[in-house]
Amino acid sequence: MLTRDCIDCGLCARDCAFLQRHGGARQLAEKASAGTLPPEVPWQCSLCGLCTRLCPKDLDPAAVMLELRRAHFRQGGRPLSAHRRILAYERRGASPRFSLYLLPPGCRTVLFPGCALPGTRPGRLLELLHLLRQRYPDLGLVLDCCHKPSHDLGREEQVERMFGPVVHFLLAQGVRRVLTACPNCQRMFSSHGGALASQTVYEELCEINWQPPHTVAGTVTIHDPCGVRMRQGTHQAVRTLTTTLGLRIEEMRHCREKTVCCGEGGSVPYVAPGLAGSWTSLRLREAAERRVVTYCAGCVGFLGRHLHAMHLLDMVFAPRRALAGRIFVARPPLTSLNRLWLKFLLRRRMRQARIGQRRHDGTIGLTNVPQGDAD
Ligand code: SF4
Ligand code: SF4
Ligand code: SF4
């Protein structure tokens, strides 16, 4: 327990502006127990988990902040108005119009690319599907939201109500494995995916010994998204793919398990942009003008405002253009149109698949079962 076991060593606060602002983990926990913590404070923590990783006493300040967010909802609290936009984004991803489940006959594995990749890079998603189908001819595809934003905002009931059906539906349809392209989605399937096995497409590409059609030269550094802080296999796979491309990697001080947030974590930019920006500034200093490879569309978007950030999938499929900074990345409202276009296109291309989507109540149902696949 933090109030009892924290030795106030300050390790967790060394790079965390949030803890520095509020006097440290122990002080925060004491105020929380005494009920004197200002209500806005838990929403200012990025939930990045660096404090938890660094604590010599195995304490978990991030969990304390998440628990306070959850308590807000358990006590009947409503979402903050500042979070309206991110929650609308999440709702859109899990709506009947945007969601899609394509399950070819015999499908045991699905690709779950998340919301950001299909919106910003629809062509990349098609290339990825094509590549993975060489290993899994019956690979399925799910366009839906993992509800990590709700998870991080402490909306446990919403996660249960909206992510639970994803897991149950896939299992009921015979799916046993999920491949993720978004680290946040991976985190959700790891923690809430039940009997579904999951791993990132980056590990998958390493397993199939992916080789680039041609190599490129240059030096990059790697930003590991904090959502997969503890997934050493993912960190290694990303580095293997990067060096396979011919690139040299120079690591930043905060990397792998000790990575830092890009600034977008915990929906902090909506309530405390200065604190979110302190993480981004740290990344900028450590990147020191080197090109940054990362593997979360959100991180690329956030860091990309300040430095040359490249999505690993852009590096895999268009390395020269990615290195030259010539990748077209769609922005809203085009991102929504891209997702709708993908849904239309993929439904047409995979006519032999069982097709499902969300209903208005959040459950998922089949809308089309091809003849001969009605069992
Ligand atoms: S911002 Fe990150 S390091 Fe700081 S308290 Fe929150 S989870 Fe811990
Ligand atoms: S690292 Fe752990 S022991 Fe040290 S101040 Fe933070 S919570 Fe306390
Ligand atoms: S974590 Fe992935 S699926 Fe969830 S909102 Fe973000 S991009 Fe979408």
Short mmCIF file of C-alpha atoms and ligand atoms in Angstrom, two decimals:
data_model
loop_
_atom_site.label_atom_id
_atom_site.label_comp_id
_atom_site.label_asym_id
_atom_site.label_seq_id
_atom_site.Cartn_x
_atom_site.Cartn_y
_atom_site.Cartn_z
CA MET A 1 0.00 0.00 0.00
CA LEU A 2 1.42 3.32 -1.08
CA THR A 3 0.71 5.34 2.07
CA ARG A 4 2.32 2.66 4.23
CA ASP A 5 5.18 1.32 2.12
CA CYS A 6 6.40 4.31 0.10
CA ILE A 7 9.85 5.37 1.30
CA ASP A 8 9.59 8.71 -0.51
CA CYS A 9 12.71 7.97 -2.54
CA GLY A 10 11.48 10.21 -5.36
CA LEU A 11 12.57 7.85 -8.13
CA CYS A 12 9.09 7.82 -9.63
CA ALA A 13 8.93 11.62 -9.73
CA ARG A 14 12.31 12.21 -11.31
CA ASP A 15 10.92 12.57 -14.83
CA CYS A 16 7.22 12.94 -14.06
CA ALA A 17 6.02 16.55 -14.01
CA PHE A 18 2.65 15.40 -12.64
CA LEU A 19 4.20 13.89 -9.50
CA GLN A 20 6.55 16.83 -9.13
CA ARG A 21 3.63 19.25 -9.31
CA HIS A 22 1.70 17.39 -6.61
CA GLY A 23 4.53 16.67 -4.19
CA GLY A 24 5.21 13.02 -4.99
CA ALA A 25 3.42 9.68 -4.96
CA ARG A 26 3.18 9.35 -1.20
CA GLN A 27 1.69 12.80 -0.71
CA LEU A 28 -0.83 12.14 -3.45
CA ALA A 29 -1.88 8.84 -1.91
CA GLU A 30 -2.16 10.38 1.55
CA LYS A 31 -4.36 13.19 0.28
CA ALA A 32 -6.47 10.66 -1.63
CA SER A 33 -6.99 8.57 1.55
CA ALA A 34 -7.82 11.66 3.56
CA GLY A 35 -10.29 12.80 0.90
CA THR A 36 -8.43 16.10 0.43
CA LEU A 37 -7.15 15.52 -3.09
CA PRO A 38 -8.63 18.09 -5.49
CA PRO A 39 -11.02 16.22 -7.81
CA GLU A 40 -9.25 17.27 -11.01
CA VAL A 41 -5.91 15.69 -10.02
CA PRO A 42 -6.46 12.04 -11.07
CA TRP A 43 -7.28 13.18 -14.62
CA GLN A 44 -3.84 14.80 -14.92
CA CYS A 45 -1.88 11.54 -14.67
CA SER A 46 -0.92 10.02 -18.03
CA LEU A 47 -1.24 6.47 -16.63
CA CYS A 48 1.99 5.73 -18.45
CA GLY A 49 3.25 3.36 -15.76
CA LEU A 50 6.83 4.66 -15.63
CA CYS A 51 6.47 5.26 -11.88
CA THR A 52 5.32 1.68 -11.38
CA ARG A 53 8.22 0.33 -13.41
CA LEU A 54 10.78 2.37 -11.45
CA CYS A 55 9.51 1.90 -7.91
CA PRO A 56 11.99 -0.13 -5.82
CA LYS A 57 9.15 -1.13 -3.47
CA ASP A 58 6.92 -2.49 -6.26
CA LEU A 59 4.31 0.16 -5.59
CA ASP A 60 1.89 1.28 -8.26
CA PRO A 61 1.11 5.03 -8.23
CA ALA A 62 -0.50 4.76 -11.69
CA ALA A 63 -3.02 2.24 -10.34
CA VAL A 64 -3.92 4.64 -7.51
CA MET A 65 -4.75 7.34 -10.05
CA LEU A 66 -6.77 4.94 -12.19
CA GLU A 67 -8.63 3.76 -9.11
CA LEU A 68 -9.56 7.36 -8.26
CA ARG A 69 -10.93 7.81 -11.77
CA ARG A 70 -12.96 4.63 -11.37
CA ALA A 71 -14.27 5.77 -8.00
CA HIS A 72 -15.60 8.92 -9.67
CA PHE A 73 -17.89 6.78 -11.84
CA ARG A 74 -18.77 4.31 -9.10
CA GLN A 75 -20.04 7.24 -7.10
CA GLY A 76 -22.32 8.23 -9.95
CA GLY A 77 -20.01 10.79 -11.59
CA ARG A 78 -20.38 11.72 -15.25
CA PRO A 79 -17.59 11.95 -17.84
CA LEU A 80 -15.83 15.33 -17.81
CA SER A 81 -16.95 17.65 -20.57
CA ALA A 82 -13.28 17.90 -21.61
CA HIS A 83 -13.42 14.21 -22.59
CA ARG A 84 -16.45 14.55 -24.85
CA ARG A 85 -14.38 14.49 -28.02
CA ILE A 86 -12.38 11.37 -27.25
CA LEU A 87 -15.52 9.54 -26.13
CA ALA A 88 -17.33 10.54 -29.32
CA TYR A 89 -14.37 9.12 -31.27
CA GLU A 90 -14.66 5.88 -29.35
CA ARG A 91 -18.45 5.72 -29.87
CA ARG A 92 -18.00 6.20 -33.59
CA GLY A 93 -15.56 3.28 -33.80
CA ALA A 94 -18.04 0.98 -32.08
CA SER A 95 -21.12 2.15 -33.96
CA PRO A 96 -23.18 0.07 -36.42
CA ARG A 97 -22.03 2.33 -39.23
CA PHE A 98 -18.27 2.04 -38.62
CA SER A 99 -17.87 -1.44 -37.13
CA LEU A 100 -17.30 -4.53 -39.23
CA TYR A 101 -16.58 -8.19 -38.54
CA LEU A 102 -15.41 -10.21 -41.55
CA LEU A 103 -14.93 -13.87 -40.78
CA PRO A 104 -14.01 -16.14 -43.71
CA PRO A 105 -14.83 -19.85 -43.46
CA GLY A 106 -12.49 -21.56 -40.99
CA CYS A 107 -11.35 -18.23 -39.53
CA ARG A 108 -9.45 -18.72 -36.27
CA THR A 109 -7.33 -15.55 -36.37
CA VAL A 110 -8.44 -11.97 -36.93
CA LEU A 111 -6.60 -8.73 -37.51
CA PHE A 112 -7.82 -5.96 -35.18
CA PRO A 113 -6.17 -2.77 -36.47
CA GLY A 114 -7.93 -0.36 -34.08
CA CYS A 115 -9.46 2.96 -35.04
CA ALA A 116 -6.53 5.18 -35.92
CA LEU A 117 -4.70 3.07 -38.51
CA PRO A 118 -7.71 2.49 -40.83
CA GLY A 119 -8.58 6.18 -40.64
CA THR A 120 -5.14 7.64 -41.19
CA ARG A 121 -3.65 4.93 -43.44
CA PRO A 122 -6.32 2.79 -45.12
CA GLY A 123 -3.96 1.69 -47.88
CA ARG A 124 -1.45 0.47 -45.32
CA LEU A 125 -4.11 -1.66 -43.70
CA LEU A 126 -4.91 -3.29 -47.06
CA GLU A 127 -1.21 -4.00 -47.63
CA LEU A 128 -0.92 -5.51 -44.16
CA LEU A 129 -3.97 -7.70 -44.70
CA HIS A 130 -2.56 -8.92 -47.99
CA LEU A 131 0.78 -9.76 -46.39
CA LEU A 132 -0.72 -11.59 -43.42
CA ARG A 133 -3.09 -13.57 -45.64
CA GLN A 134 -0.06 -15.28 -47.12
CA ARG A 135 0.33 -16.98 -43.75
CA TYR A 136 -3.35 -17.10 -42.78
CA PRO A 137 -5.50 -17.48 -45.91
CA ASP A 138 -8.57 -17.49 -43.67
CA LEU A 139 -7.55 -14.38 -41.70
CA GLY A 140 -10.54 -12.35 -40.55
CA LEU A 141 -10.75 -8.62 -39.96
CA VAL A 142 -12.42 -6.57 -37.26
CA LEU A 143 -13.04 -2.85 -37.50
CA ASP A 144 -14.16 -1.83 -34.03
CA CYS A 145 -12.86 0.06 -31.02
CA CYS A 146 -11.00 -1.55 -28.12
CA HIS A 147 -12.36 1.04 -25.63
CA LYS A 148 -8.97 1.83 -24.16
CA PRO A 149 -10.03 5.49 -23.81
CA SER A 150 -12.94 4.44 -21.59
CA HIS A 151 -10.67 2.06 -19.72
CA ASP A 152 -8.21 4.85 -18.97
CA LEU A 153 -10.96 7.26 -18.01
CA GLY A 154 -12.07 4.75 -15.38
CA ARG A 155 -15.35 3.79 -17.06
CA GLU A 156 -15.28 0.13 -16.04
CA GLU A 157 -18.95 -0.51 -16.79
CA GLN A 158 -18.61 0.93 -20.25
CA VAL A 159 -15.61 -1.29 -20.97
CA GLU A 160 -17.53 -4.33 -19.78
CA ARG A 161 -20.61 -3.33 -21.79
CA MET A 162 -18.75 -2.52 -25.00
CA PHE A 163 -15.51 -4.51 -25.09
CA GLY A 164 -17.02 -7.62 -23.49
CA PRO A 165 -19.21 -8.28 -26.57
CA VAL A 166 -16.15 -8.12 -28.86
CA VAL A 167 -14.49 -10.95 -26.95
CA HIS A 168 -17.66 -13.02 -26.59
CA PHE A 169 -18.65 -12.62 -30.23
CA LEU A 170 -15.22 -13.57 -31.56
CA LEU A 171 -15.01 -16.63 -29.32
CA ALA A 172 -18.53 -17.70 -30.27
CA GLN A 173 -17.56 -17.44 -33.95
CA GLY A 174 -14.60 -19.79 -33.43
CA VAL A 175 -11.89 -17.13 -33.37
CA ARG A 176 -9.02 -17.94 -31.02
CA ARG A 177 -6.33 -15.40 -31.88
CA VAL A 178 -6.20 -11.66 -32.42
CA LEU A 179 -3.41 -9.76 -34.16
CA THR A 180 -3.24 -6.13 -33.16
CA ALA A 181 -1.56 -3.18 -34.86
CA CYS A 182 -2.26 -0.64 -32.09
CA PRO A 183 -0.41 -1.03 -28.77
CA ASN A 184 -3.45 0.17 -26.87
CA CYS A 185 -5.62 -2.47 -28.48
CA GLN A 186 -2.95 -5.04 -27.61
CA ARG A 187 -3.06 -3.90 -24.01
CA MET A 188 -6.84 -4.32 -23.95
CA PHE A 189 -6.76 -7.80 -25.44
CA SER A 190 -3.97 -8.81 -23.05
CA SER A 191 -5.89 -7.62 -20.00
CA HIS A 192 -9.53 -8.13 -21.02
CA GLY A 193 -9.38 -10.62 -23.90
CA GLY A 194 -10.24 -13.70 -21.82
CA ALA A 195 -9.58 -16.90 -23.77
CA LEU A 196 -8.49 -14.99 -26.88
CA ALA A 197 -4.75 -15.18 -27.48
CA SER A 198 -3.28 -11.99 -28.87
CA GLN A 199 -0.06 -10.55 -30.15
CA THR A 200 1.05 -7.60 -32.24
CA VAL A 201 1.51 -7.75 -35.98
CA TYR A 202 5.12 -6.72 -35.37
CA GLU A 203 5.85 -9.98 -33.56
CA GLU A 204 3.91 -11.78 -36.24
CA LEU A 205 6.00 -10.23 -39.03
CA CYS A 206 9.15 -11.35 -37.24
CA GLU A 207 7.80 -14.86 -36.86
CA ILE A 208 7.16 -15.13 -40.58
CA ASN A 209 10.68 -13.80 -41.13
CA TRP A 210 9.46 -10.84 -43.14
CA GLN A 211 12.10 -9.44 -45.48
CA PRO A 212 11.86 -6.05 -47.20
CA PRO A 213 11.90 -5.94 -51.01
CA HIS A 214 14.81 -3.51 -50.68
CA THR A 215 16.74 -2.05 -47.77
CA VAL A 216 17.36 1.58 -46.85
CA ALA A 217 20.15 3.30 -44.98
CA GLY A 218 20.04 5.71 -42.09
CA THR A 219 19.94 6.10 -38.33
CA VAL A 220 16.74 6.23 -36.33
CA THR A 221 15.68 6.06 -32.73
CA ILE A 222 12.65 4.19 -31.38
CA HIS A 223 9.78 5.40 -29.25
CA ASP A 224 8.09 2.48 -27.49
CA PRO A 225 4.45 3.37 -26.73
CA CYS A 226 3.88 3.23 -22.97
CA GLY A 227 0.85 0.96 -23.46
CA VAL A 228 3.18 -1.94 -24.26
CA ARG A 229 5.85 -0.97 -21.73
CA MET A 230 6.19 -4.50 -20.36
CA ARG A 231 5.98 -6.40 -23.67
CA GLN A 232 9.63 -7.18 -24.25
CA GLY A 233 8.76 -9.42 -27.21
CA THR A 234 7.13 -6.48 -28.97
CA HIS A 235 10.10 -4.19 -28.26
CA GLN A 236 12.47 -6.75 -29.71
CA ALA A 237 10.30 -7.46 -32.75
CA VAL A 238 10.15 -3.76 -33.59
CA ARG A 239 13.92 -3.50 -33.41
CA THR A 240 14.39 -6.62 -35.51
CA LEU A 241 12.09 -5.23 -38.22
CA THR A 242 13.85 -1.87 -38.12
CA THR A 243 17.32 -3.37 -38.53
CA THR A 244 16.02 -5.77 -41.19
CA LEU A 245 15.09 -2.66 -43.15
CA GLY A 246 18.77 -1.73 -43.05
CA LEU A 247 18.49 1.01 -40.43
CA ARG A 248 20.81 1.64 -37.52
CA ILE A 249 19.13 2.21 -34.15
CA GLU A 250 20.34 4.62 -31.50
CA GLU A 251 18.33 4.13 -28.33
CA MET A 252 17.01 6.97 -26.23
CA ARG A 253 17.61 7.01 -22.48
CA HIS A 254 13.97 6.10 -21.89
CA CYS A 255 13.25 3.07 -24.02
CA ARG A 256 11.63 -0.35 -23.82
CA GLU A 257 10.32 -0.98 -20.27
CA LYS A 258 11.47 2.47 -19.21
CA THR A 259 9.87 4.32 -22.08
CA VAL A 260 7.94 7.54 -21.46
CA CYS A 261 4.53 8.65 -22.67
CA CYS A 262 4.40 10.61 -25.95
CA GLY A 263 2.09 13.03 -24.13
CA GLU A 264 -1.24 11.68 -25.31
CA GLY A 265 -1.68 9.05 -22.58
CA GLY A 266 -4.53 9.04 -20.09
CA SER A 267 -6.40 11.69 -22.13
CA VAL A 268 -4.32 14.26 -20.25
CA PRO A 269 -4.00 16.70 -23.18
CA TYR A 270 -7.72 17.49 -22.79
CA VAL A 271 -7.39 18.61 -19.16
CA ALA A 272 -3.74 19.49 -18.54
CA PRO A 273 -1.95 20.20 -21.82
CA GLY A 274 1.09 21.56 -19.98
CA LEU A 275 1.67 18.26 -18.16
CA ALA A 276 1.09 16.27 -21.35
CA GLY A 277 3.54 18.57 -23.10
CA SER A 278 6.23 17.90 -20.51
CA TRP A 279 6.40 14.28 -21.69
CA THR A 280 6.53 15.39 -25.32
CA SER A 281 9.35 17.81 -24.49
CA LEU A 282 11.31 15.02 -22.83
CA ARG A 283 10.89 12.91 -25.95
CA LEU A 284 12.02 15.80 -28.14
CA ARG A 285 15.14 16.30 -26.06
CA GLU A 286 16.01 12.62 -26.10
CA ALA A 287 15.28 12.20 -29.81
CA ALA A 288 17.72 15.07 -30.42
CA GLU A 289 16.53 15.64 -33.99
CA ARG A 290 16.89 12.00 -34.98
CA ARG A 291 14.07 10.40 -36.93
CA VAL A 292 11.80 8.43 -34.61
CA VAL A 293 10.21 5.09 -35.46
CA THR A 294 7.19 4.14 -33.40
CA TYR A 295 4.31 1.70 -33.75
CA CYS A 296 1.22 3.50 -32.52
CA ALA A 297 -0.70 5.76 -34.89
CA GLY A 298 -1.57 7.97 -31.91
CA CYS A 299 2.09 8.41 -30.91
CA VAL A 300 3.06 9.17 -34.52
CA GLY A 301 0.36 11.82 -34.70
CA PHE A 302 1.25 13.37 -31.36
CA LEU A 303 5.05 13.33 -31.72
CA GLY A 304 4.80 14.10 -35.43
CA ARG A 305 3.71 17.65 -34.64
CA HIS A 306 7.21 18.33 -33.35
CA LEU A 307 9.63 15.86 -34.93
CA HIS A 308 10.00 13.42 -37.80
CA ALA A 309 8.00 10.46 -36.46
CA MET A 310 7.40 7.41 -38.64
CA HIS A 311 4.94 4.58 -38.17
CA LEU A 312 6.71 1.24 -38.40
CA LEU A 313 4.09 0.00 -40.87
CA ASP A 314 4.92 2.93 -43.15
CA MET A 315 8.56 1.87 -42.86
CA VAL A 316 7.67 -1.72 -43.73
CA PHE A 317 5.62 -0.89 -46.82
CA ALA A 318 7.11 2.40 -48.02
CA PRO A 319 10.50 2.82 -46.34
CA ARG A 320 11.98 5.39 -48.70
CA ARG A 321 8.97 7.66 -48.60
CA ALA A 322 8.66 7.27 -44.82
CA LEU A 323 12.30 8.22 -44.30
CA ALA A 324 11.89 11.20 -46.59
CA GLY A 325 8.79 12.32 -44.67
CA ARG A 326 6.58 11.90 -47.74
CA ILE A 327 3.84 9.68 -46.29
CA PHE A 328 0.31 10.98 -46.70
CA VAL A 329 -1.50 10.72 -43.37
CA ALA A 330 -5.20 11.54 -43.47
CA ARG A 331 -6.72 13.91 -40.92
CA PRO A 332 -10.32 14.34 -39.80
CA PRO A 333 -12.85 14.41 -41.38
CA LEU A 334 -11.11 12.37 -44.10
CA THR A 335 -10.25 9.70 -41.49
CA SER A 336 -13.95 8.91 -41.02
CA LEU A 337 -14.52 8.71 -44.77
CA ASN A 338 -11.54 6.37 -45.06
CA ARG A 339 -13.00 4.03 -42.47
CA LEU A 340 -16.36 3.95 -44.21
CA TRP A 341 -14.69 3.39 -47.56
CA LEU A 342 -12.66 0.50 -46.13
CA LYS A 343 -15.77 -1.09 -44.70
CA PHE A 344 -17.52 -0.86 -48.07
CA LEU A 345 -14.52 -2.18 -49.99
CA LEU A 346 -13.72 -5.08 -47.68
CA ARG A 347 -17.33 -6.23 -47.52
CA ARG A 348 -17.32 -6.44 -51.30
CA ARG A 349 -13.96 -8.17 -51.47
CA MET A 350 -14.78 -10.82 -48.89
CA ARG A 351 -18.20 -11.95 -50.06
CA GLN A 352 -17.58 -15.48 -48.83
CA ALA A 353 -17.13 -14.28 -45.23
CA ARG A 354 -19.63 -14.13 -42.41
CA ILE A 355 -20.28 -10.46 -41.83
CA GLY A 356 -21.16 -8.86 -38.54
CA GLN A 357 -21.38 -5.43 -36.98
CA ARG A 358 -22.47 -3.66 -33.83
CA ARG A 359 -26.12 -3.15 -33.11
CA HIS A 360 -27.37 0.10 -31.60
CA ASP A 361 -27.37 -1.44 -28.10
CA GLY A 362 -23.65 -2.29 -28.40
CA THR A 363 -24.10 -6.01 -28.94
CA ILE A 364 -22.67 -7.59 -32.09
CA GLY A 365 -24.60 -9.70 -34.54
CA LEU A 366 -24.16 -11.33 -37.93
CA THR A 367 -25.76 -9.44 -40.78
CA ASN A 368 -24.82 -11.89 -43.50
CA VAL A 369 -24.01 -15.61 -43.47
CA PRO A 370 -22.99 -17.00 -46.87
CA GLN A 371 -24.85 -20.05 -48.08
CA GLY A 372 -23.17 -23.26 -46.93
CA ASP A 373 -21.65 -21.52 -43.88
CA ALA A 374 -24.82 -21.37 -41.82
CA ASP A 375 -23.60 -23.57 -38.98
S1 SF4 B 1 2.17 10.33 -15.35
FE1 SF4 B 1 3.11 8.29 -15.57
S2 SF4 B 1 4.91 8.34 -14.22
FE2 SF4 B 1 3.60 10.06 -13.62
S3 SF4 B 1 2.30 9.26 -11.97
FE3 SF4 B 1 1.15 9.02 -13.86
S4 SF4 B 1 1.63 6.93 -14.53
FE4 SF4 B 1 3.19 7.53 -13.03
S1 SF4 B 2 9.42 5.14 -6.38
FE1 SF4 B 2 8.04 4.00 -5.03
S2 SF4 B 2 8.96 4.20 -3.01
FE2 SF4 B 2 9.92 5.76 -4.29
S3 SF4 B 2 8.65 7.60 -3.96
FE3 SF4 B 2 7.81 6.55 -5.74
S4 SF4 B 2 6.20 5.25 -4.93
FE4 SF4 B 2 7.49 5.85 -3.21
S1 SF4 B 3 -6.73 2.25 -28.64
FE1 SF4 B 3 -6.89 1.52 -30.72
S2 SF4 B 3 -9.04 0.89 -30.98
FE2 SF4 B 3 -8.91 2.01 -29.08
S3 SF4 B 3 -9.48 4.09 -29.61
FE3 SF4 B 3 -7.27 4.00 -29.81
S4 SF4 B 3 -6.87 3.38 -31.89
FE4 SF4 B 3 -9.03 2.99 -31.45
#
